[in-house]
Every structure is written in structure tokens, then in C-alpha cells.
PDB file of C-alpha atoms in Angstrom:
ATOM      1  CA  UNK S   1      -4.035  13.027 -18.111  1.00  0.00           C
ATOM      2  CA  UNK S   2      -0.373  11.643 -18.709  1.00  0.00           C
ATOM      3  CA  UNK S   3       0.487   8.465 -19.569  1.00  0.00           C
ATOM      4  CA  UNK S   4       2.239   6.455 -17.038  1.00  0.00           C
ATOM      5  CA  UNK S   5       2.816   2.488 -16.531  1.00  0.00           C
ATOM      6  CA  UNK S   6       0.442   1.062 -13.805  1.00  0.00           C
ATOM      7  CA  UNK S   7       0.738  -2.587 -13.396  1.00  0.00           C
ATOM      8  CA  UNK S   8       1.709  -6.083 -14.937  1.00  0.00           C
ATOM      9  CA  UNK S   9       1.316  -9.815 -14.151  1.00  0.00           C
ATOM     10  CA  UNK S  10       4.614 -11.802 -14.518  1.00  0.00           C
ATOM     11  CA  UNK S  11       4.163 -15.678 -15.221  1.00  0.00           C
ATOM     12  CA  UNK S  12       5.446 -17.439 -12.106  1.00  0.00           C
ATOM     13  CA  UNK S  13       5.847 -21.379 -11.682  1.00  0.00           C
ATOM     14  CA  UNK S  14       5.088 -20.332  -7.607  1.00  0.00           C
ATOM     15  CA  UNK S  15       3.708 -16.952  -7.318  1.00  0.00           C
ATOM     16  CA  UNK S  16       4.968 -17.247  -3.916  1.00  0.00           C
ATOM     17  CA  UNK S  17       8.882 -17.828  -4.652  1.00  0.00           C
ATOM     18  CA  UNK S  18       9.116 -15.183  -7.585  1.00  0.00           C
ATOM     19  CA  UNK S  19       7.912 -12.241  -5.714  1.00  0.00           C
ATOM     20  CA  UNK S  20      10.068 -13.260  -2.828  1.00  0.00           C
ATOM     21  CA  UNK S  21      12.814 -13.810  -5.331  1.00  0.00           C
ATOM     22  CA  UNK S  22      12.187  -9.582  -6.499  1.00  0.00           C
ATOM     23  CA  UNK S  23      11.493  -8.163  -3.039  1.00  0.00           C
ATOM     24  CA  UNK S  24      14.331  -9.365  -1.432  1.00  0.00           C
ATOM     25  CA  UNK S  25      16.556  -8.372  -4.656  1.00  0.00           C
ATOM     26  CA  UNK S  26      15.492  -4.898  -4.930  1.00  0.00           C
ATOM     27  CA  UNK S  27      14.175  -4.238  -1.653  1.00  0.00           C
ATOM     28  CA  UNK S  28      10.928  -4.062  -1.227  1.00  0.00           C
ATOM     29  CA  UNK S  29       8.533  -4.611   0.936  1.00  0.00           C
ATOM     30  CA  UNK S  30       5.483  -6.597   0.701  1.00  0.00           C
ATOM     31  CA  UNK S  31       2.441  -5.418  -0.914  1.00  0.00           C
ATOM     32  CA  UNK S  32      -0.896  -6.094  -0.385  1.00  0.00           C
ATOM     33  CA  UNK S  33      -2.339  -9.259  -2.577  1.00  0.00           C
ATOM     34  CA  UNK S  34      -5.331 -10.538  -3.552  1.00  0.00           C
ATOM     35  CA  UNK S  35      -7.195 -13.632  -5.816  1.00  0.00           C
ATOM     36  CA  UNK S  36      -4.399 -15.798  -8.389  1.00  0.00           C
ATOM     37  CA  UNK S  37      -2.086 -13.096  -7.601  1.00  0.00           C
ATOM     38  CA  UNK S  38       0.924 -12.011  -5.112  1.00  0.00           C
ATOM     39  CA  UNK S  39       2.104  -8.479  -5.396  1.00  0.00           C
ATOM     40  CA  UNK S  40       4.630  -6.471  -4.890  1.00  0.00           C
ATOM     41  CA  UNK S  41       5.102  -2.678  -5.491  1.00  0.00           C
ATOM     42  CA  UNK S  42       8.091  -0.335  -6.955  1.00  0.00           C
ATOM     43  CA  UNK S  43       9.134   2.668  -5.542  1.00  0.00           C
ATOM     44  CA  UNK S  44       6.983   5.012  -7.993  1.00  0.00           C
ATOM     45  CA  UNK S  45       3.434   2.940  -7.587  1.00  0.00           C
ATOM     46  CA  UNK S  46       4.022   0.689 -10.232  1.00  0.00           C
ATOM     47  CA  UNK S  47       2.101  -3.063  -9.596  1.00  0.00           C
ATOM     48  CA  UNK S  48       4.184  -6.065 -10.352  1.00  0.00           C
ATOM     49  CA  UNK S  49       1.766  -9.187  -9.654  1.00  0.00           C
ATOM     50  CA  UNK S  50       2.837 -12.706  -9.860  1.00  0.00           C
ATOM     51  CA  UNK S  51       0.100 -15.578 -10.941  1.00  0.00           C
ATOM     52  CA  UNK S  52       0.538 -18.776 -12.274  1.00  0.00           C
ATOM     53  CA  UNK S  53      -0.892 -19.592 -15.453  1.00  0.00           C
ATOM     54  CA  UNK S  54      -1.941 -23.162 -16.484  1.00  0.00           C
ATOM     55  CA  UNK S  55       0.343 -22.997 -19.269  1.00  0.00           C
ATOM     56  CA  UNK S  56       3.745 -23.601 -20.195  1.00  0.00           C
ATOM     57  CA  UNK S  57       5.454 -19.897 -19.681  1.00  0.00           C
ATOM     58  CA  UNK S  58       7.451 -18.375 -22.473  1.00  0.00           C
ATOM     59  CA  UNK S  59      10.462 -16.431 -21.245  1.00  0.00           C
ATOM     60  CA  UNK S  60      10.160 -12.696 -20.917  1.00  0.00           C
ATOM     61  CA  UNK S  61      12.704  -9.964 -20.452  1.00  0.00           C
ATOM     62  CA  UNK S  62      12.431  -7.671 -17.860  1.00  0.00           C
ATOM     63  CA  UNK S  63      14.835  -4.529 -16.847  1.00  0.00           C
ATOM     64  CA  UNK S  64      15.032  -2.858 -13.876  1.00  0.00           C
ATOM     65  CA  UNK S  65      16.558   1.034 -13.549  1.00  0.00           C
ATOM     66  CA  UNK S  66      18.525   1.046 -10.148  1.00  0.00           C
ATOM     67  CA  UNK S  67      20.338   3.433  -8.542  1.00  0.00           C
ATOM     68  CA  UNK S  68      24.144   2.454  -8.549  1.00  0.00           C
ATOM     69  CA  UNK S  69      24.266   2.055  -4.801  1.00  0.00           C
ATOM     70  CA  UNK S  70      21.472  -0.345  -5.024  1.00  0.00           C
ATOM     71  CA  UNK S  71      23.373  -1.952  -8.219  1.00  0.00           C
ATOM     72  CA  UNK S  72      26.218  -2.957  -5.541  1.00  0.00           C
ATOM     73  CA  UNK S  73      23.564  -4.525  -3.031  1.00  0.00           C
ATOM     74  CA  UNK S  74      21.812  -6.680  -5.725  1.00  0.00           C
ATOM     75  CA  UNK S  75      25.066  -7.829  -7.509  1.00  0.00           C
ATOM     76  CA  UNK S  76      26.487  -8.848  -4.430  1.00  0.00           C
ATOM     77  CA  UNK S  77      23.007 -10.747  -3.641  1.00  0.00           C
ATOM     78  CA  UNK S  78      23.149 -12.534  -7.062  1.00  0.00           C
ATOM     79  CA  UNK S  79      26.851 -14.035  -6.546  1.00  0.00           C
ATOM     80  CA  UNK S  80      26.445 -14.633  -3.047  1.00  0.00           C
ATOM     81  CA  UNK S  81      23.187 -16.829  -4.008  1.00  0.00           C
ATOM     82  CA  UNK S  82      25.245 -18.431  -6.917  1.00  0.00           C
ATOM     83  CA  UNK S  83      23.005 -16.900  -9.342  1.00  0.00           C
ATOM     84  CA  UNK S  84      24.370 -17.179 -13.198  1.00  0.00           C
ATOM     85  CA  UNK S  85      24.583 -13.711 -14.710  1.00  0.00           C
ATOM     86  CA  UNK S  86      26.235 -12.405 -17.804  1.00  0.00           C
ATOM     87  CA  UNK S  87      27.484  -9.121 -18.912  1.00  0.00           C
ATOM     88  CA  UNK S  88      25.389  -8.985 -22.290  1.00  0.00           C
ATOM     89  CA  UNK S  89      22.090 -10.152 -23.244  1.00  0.00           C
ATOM     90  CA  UNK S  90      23.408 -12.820 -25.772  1.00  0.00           C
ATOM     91  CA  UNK S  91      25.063 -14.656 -22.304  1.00  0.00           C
ATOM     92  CA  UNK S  92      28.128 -14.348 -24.106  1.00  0.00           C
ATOM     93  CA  UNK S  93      30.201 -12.947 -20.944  1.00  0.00           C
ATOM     94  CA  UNK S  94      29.038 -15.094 -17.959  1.00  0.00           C
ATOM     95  CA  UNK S  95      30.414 -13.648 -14.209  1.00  0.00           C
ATOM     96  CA  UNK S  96      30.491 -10.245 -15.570  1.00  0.00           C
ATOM     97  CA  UNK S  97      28.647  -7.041 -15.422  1.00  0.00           C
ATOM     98  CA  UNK S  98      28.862  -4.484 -18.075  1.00  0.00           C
ATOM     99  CA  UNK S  99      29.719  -0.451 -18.657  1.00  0.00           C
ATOM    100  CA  UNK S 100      27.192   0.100 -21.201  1.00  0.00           C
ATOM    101  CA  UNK S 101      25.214   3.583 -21.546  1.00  0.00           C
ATOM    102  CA  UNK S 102      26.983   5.699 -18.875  1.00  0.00           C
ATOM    103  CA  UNK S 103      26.420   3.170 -16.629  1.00  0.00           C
ATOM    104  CA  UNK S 104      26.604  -0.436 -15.418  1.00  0.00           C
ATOM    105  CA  UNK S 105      24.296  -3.812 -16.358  1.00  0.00           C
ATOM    106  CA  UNK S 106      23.891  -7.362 -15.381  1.00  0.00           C
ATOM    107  CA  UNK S 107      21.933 -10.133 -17.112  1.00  0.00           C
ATOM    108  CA  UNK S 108      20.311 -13.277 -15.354  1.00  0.00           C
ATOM    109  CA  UNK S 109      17.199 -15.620 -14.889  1.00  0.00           C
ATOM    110  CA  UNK S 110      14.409 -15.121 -11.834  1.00  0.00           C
ATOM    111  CA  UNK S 111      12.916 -18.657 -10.823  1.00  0.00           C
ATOM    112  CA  UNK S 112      10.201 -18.532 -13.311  1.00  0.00           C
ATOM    113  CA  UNK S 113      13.104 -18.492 -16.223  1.00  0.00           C
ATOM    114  CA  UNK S 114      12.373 -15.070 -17.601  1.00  0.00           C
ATOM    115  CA  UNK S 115      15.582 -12.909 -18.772  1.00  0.00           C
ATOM    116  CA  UNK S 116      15.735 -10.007 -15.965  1.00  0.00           C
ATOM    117  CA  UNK S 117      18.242  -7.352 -16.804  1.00  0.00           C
ATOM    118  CA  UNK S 118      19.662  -4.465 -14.069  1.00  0.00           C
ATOM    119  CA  UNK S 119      20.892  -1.136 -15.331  1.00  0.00           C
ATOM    120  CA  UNK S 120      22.040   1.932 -13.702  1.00  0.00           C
ATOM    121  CA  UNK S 121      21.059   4.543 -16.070  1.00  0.00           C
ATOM    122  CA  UNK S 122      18.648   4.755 -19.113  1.00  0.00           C
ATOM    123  CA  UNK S 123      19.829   3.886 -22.646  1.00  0.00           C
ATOM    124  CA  UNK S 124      17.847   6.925 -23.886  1.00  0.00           C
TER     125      UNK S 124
END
């Protein structure tokens, strides 16, 4: 058997909000959910599953590989909503995307605080 990714659970401060925040970003519809957790589902099976620990959550950074068409969607989604993004993980360049890897990337926060990062293509 191959090795592929099944499922995580993201940190949430409302498990409710954050996978609301994700589905309507990317697109996708709800998933089924059960117990401390609300789910949602990518494209190729993998689980993302939102629960709320009863601790203080340290950021994480997750990235996303869109399709470019997609890309436009989201982006416009982000600076419609007023979302702060940046170009580069440092949040050096704020309002911009970048051109990095044969493709493009943006940089922002989801509601729980963790660093969530689009790209187009793959850096490897």
C-alpha cells in the first residue's frame, strides 16, 4: 500500500466559523461531522476536521495547492472580505500576492489565527 495523507484536526476557537471560513474559500461543500469535530473534505478525500481544544492554540501554517482559476475566486474573496494578506511569509509585502515557483501565492490568517498560505503550483 502507498502512502497518502488521510486526515487532520485544525485548532479552531469555533469549530463552527473555521470550517465555514475554508468551505466557502475553496469551495467545498459540507461534509459529514461527528463528536468535538466539524468536517470538511478536499477534492482528493483528504479529512480536514475542526475541534476546539481547551487550550490556548499555537499558530500553525497551512498551504493549500489551487488551481489558478480557483486562485482568482479566493483572492477576490479575501479582499472583498477585507482579509489582510501578504505576498511573503515574513508579512513583509501586505496587499500583495506573489510569482514565486512558476506560479502565484498569497499569505493570510483563518479565524483561529493560524498562517494559511495559497499557491498555484508545487515548489518541488
Amino acid at each position: 500500500m502507498t502512502v497518502t495523507f488521510n486526515h487532520t484536526i485544525i485548532a479552531a476557537k469555533d469549530r463552527n466559523v473555521s470550517a465555514r471560513f475554508f468551505r466557502e474559500l475553496l469551495e467545498l461543500p459540507e461534509a459529514p461531522s461527528w463528536g468535538p469535530f466539524t468536517n470538511i473534505q478536499l477534492h482528493d478525500g483528504v479529512l480536514l476536521q475542526f475541534a476546539e481544544p481547551p487550550v490556548d492554540i499555537q499558530m500553525q501554517h497551512y498551504a493549500f495547492l489551487i488551481d489558478e482559476e480557483l486562485f482568482d475566486r479566493a483572492y477576490q474573496r479575501l479582499c472583498e472580505r477585507g482579509i489582510e494578506h501578504w505576498a511573503d511569509p515574513q508579512m513583509q509585502r501586505p496587499g500583495e500576492t506573489n510569482t514565486e515557483h512558476g506560479g502565484r501565492g498569497v499569505y493570510f490568517k483563518d479565524p483561529a489565527g493560524h498562517a494559511i498560505e495559497l499557491i498555484t503550483r508545487p515548489y518541488l
